[in-house]
Backbone as numpy.savetxt, mean C-alpha at the origin, in Angstrom:
# Nx Ny Nz CAx CAy CAz Cx Cy Cz
16.85 16.73 5.61 16.60 15.42 6.21 17.43 14.40 5.44
18.11 13.50 6.21 19.03 12.51 5.60 18.19 11.41 4.91
18.84 10.70 3.97 18.10 9.58 3.31 17.53 8.54 4.30
18.27 8.28 5.47 17.88 7.24 6.44 16.53 7.85 7.09
16.64 9.16 7.43 15.36 9.72 8.14 14.17 9.74 7.17
14.51 10.02 5.91 13.29 10.06 4.91 12.79 8.66 4.71
13.64 7.70 4.66 13.23 6.31 4.44 12.37 5.83 5.78
12.78 6.17 6.91 12.18 5.90 8.15 10.78 6.51 8.19
10.66 7.86 7.81 9.42 8.53 7.76 8.43 7.89 6.77
9.01 7.47 5.68 8.13 6.87 4.57 7.70 5.54 5.03
8.56 4.81 5.75 8.27 3.53 6.42 7.00 3.61 7.23
6.97 4.64 8.03 5.87 4.88 9.04 4.69 5.19 8.09
4.73 5.95 7.13 3.74 6.41 6.27 3.04 5.16 5.56
4.08 4.25 5.13 3.65 3.04 4.48 2.84 2.15 5.39
3.31 1.99 6.62 2.55 1.22 7.67 1.12 1.76 7.86
1.05 3.04 7.93 -0.26 3.68 8.08 -1.12 3.37 6.90
-0.59 3.62 5.70 -1.43 3.43 4.48 -1.86 1.92 4.37
-0.95 1.07 4.72 -1.20 -0.37 4.61 -2.27 -0.83 5.56
-2.22 -0.25 6.78 -3.21 -0.60 7.81 -4.59 -0.05 7.25
-4.59 1.17 6.68 -5.78 1.76 6.23 -6.42 0.83 5.05
-5.57 0.36 4.21 -5.99 -0.43 3.14 -6.57 -1.79 3.65
-5.93 -2.36 4.61 -6.44 -3.54 5.31 -7.78 -3.38 5.93
-8.01 -2.21 6.47 -9.31 -1.85 7.13 -10.37 -1.74 5.95
-9.99 -1.22 4.90 -10.94 -1.03 3.73 -11.28 -2.46 3.14
-10.15 -3.24 3.18 -10.43 -4.60 2.59 -11.38 -5.46 3.46
-11.31 -5.21 4.75 -12.23 -5.86 5.66 -13.62 -5.37 5.42
-13.83 -4.12 5.13 -15.14 -3.58 4.78 -15.59 -4.18 3.56
-14.91 -4.29 2.49 -15.34 -4.89 1.25 -15.59 -6.44 1.57
-14.87 -7.14 2.33 -15.12 -8.49 2.57 -16.36 -8.69 3.48
-16.50 -7.87 4.44 -17.71 -7.91 5.27 -18.96 -7.67 4.44
-19.07 -6.72 3.60 -20.14 -6.42 2.72 -20.46 -7.72 1.82
-19.46 -8.11 1.28 -19.56 -9.33 0.38 -20.16 -10.53 1.15
-19.55 -10.72 2.37 -20.10 -11.81 3.23 -21.61 -11.64 3.60
-21.98 -10.41 3.72 -23.38 -10.13 3.95 -24.32 -10.18 2.80
-23.64 -10.45 1.63 -24.39 -10.42 0.39 -24.74 -9.07 -0.16
-24.09 -8.04 0.29 -24.25 -6.66 -0.17 -23.17 -6.39 -1.24
-23.46 -6.93 -2.41 -22.40 -6.70 -3.52 -22.44 -5.36 -4.00
-23.54 -4.62 -3.78 -23.48 -3.06 -4.20 -22.64 -2.35 -3.33
-22.77 -2.61 -1.98 -21.95 -1.87 -0.95 -20.45 -2.29 -1.12
-20.19 -3.53 -1.54 -18.74 -3.89 -1.63 -18.26 -3.21 -2.94
-19.05 -3.15 -3.99 -18.66 -2.44 -5.16 -18.34 -0.95 -4.89
-19.11 -0.45 -3.95 -18.86 1.02 -3.57 -17.65 1.25 -2.79
-17.34 0.28 -1.99 -16.14 0.33 -1.16 -14.78 -0.01 -1.86
-14.97 -0.74 -2.88 -13.74 -1.22 -3.64 -12.81 -0.04 -4.13
-13.34 1.00 -4.72 -12.38 2.04 -5.26 -11.51 2.60 -4.18
-12.10 2.87 -2.81 -11.25 3.38 -1.85 -10.21 2.41 -1.50
-10.53 1.11 -1.40 -9.49 0.15 -1.10 -8.39 0.07 -2.05
-8.75 0.03 -3.45 -7.68 0.07 -4.48 -6.83 1.34 -4.44
-7.50 2.43 -4.14 -6.62 3.63 -4.10 -5.63 3.58 -2.83
-6.13 3.08 -1.67 -5.14 2.97 -0.54 -4.07 2.00 -0.90
-4.36 0.91 -1.58 -3.35 -0.16 -1.87 -2.34 0.46 -3.00
-2.76 1.24 -3.76 -1.96 1.87 -4.80 -0.99 2.88 -4.14
-1.56 3.68 -3.16 -0.69 4.56 -2.38 0.45 3.81 -1.68
-0.07 2.70 -0.98 0.96 2.02 -0.21 1.99 1.46 -1.10
1.63 0.79 -2.24 2.63 0.20 -3.12 3.52 1.30 -3.70
3.01 2.45 -3.96 3.95 3.59 -4.51 4.94 4.00 -3.44
4.56 3.96 -2.26 5.48 4.41 -1.13 6.50 3.20 -1.02
6.07 2.12 -1.10 7.01 0.92 -0.94 7.99 0.98 -2.04
7.57 1.37 -3.29 8.57 1.49 -4.40 9.56 2.50 -4.22
9.03 3.62 -3.66 9.86 4.82 -3.36 11.00 4.47 -2.32
10.58 3.71 -1.14 11.43 3.31 -0.13 12.57 2.37 -0.86
12.12 1.45 -1.64 13.09 0.62 -2.25 14.03 1.45 -3.18
13.55 2.43 -3.85 14.39 3.33 -4.66 15.45 4.00 -3.78
14.89 4.68 -2.71 15.80 5.40 -1.93 16.89 4.62 -1.15
16.46 3.35 -0.97 17.43 2.41 -0.22 18.50 1.86 -1.27
18.21 2.03 -2.49 19.30 1.50 -3.54 19.05 0.19 -3.86
17.81 -0.32 -3.64 17.53 -1.74 -3.91 17.44 -1.91 -5.55
17.95 -2.89 -6.07 17.85 -3.21 -7.45 17.51 -4.67 -7.58
16.70 -4.96 -8.53 16.30 -6.42 -8.87 16.35 -6.65 -10.42
16.33 -7.77 -10.79 16.31 -8.18 -12.12 17.72 -8.28 -12.68
17.80 -8.47 -13.99 19.00 -8.65 -14.70 20.15 -7.69 -14.44
19.80 -6.31 -14.28 20.78 -5.26 -14.11 21.36 -5.48 -12.72
20.66 -6.07 -11.78 21.16 -6.19 -10.39 22.20 -7.27 -10.28
22.07 -8.24 -11.14 23.01 -9.45 -11.20 24.37 -9.17 -11.68
24.49 -8.18 -12.47 25.73 -7.75 -13.17 26.46 -6.85 -12.40
């Protein structure tokens, strides 16, 4: 698999994980809005795990694409 194909596949996976995290965030918000803090507390770890997965994938996409930031990138 070429780098471009790998990035494209990861991008699709990222979109899927981000959508899943968004759905879980809505679950947490709905439970909070209903006053169900216990239910929100139960749903929160799944949301946080989904966000961490999505952010990890995003970081890998940036790494594979050669993106650099910060002082090292300016020089």
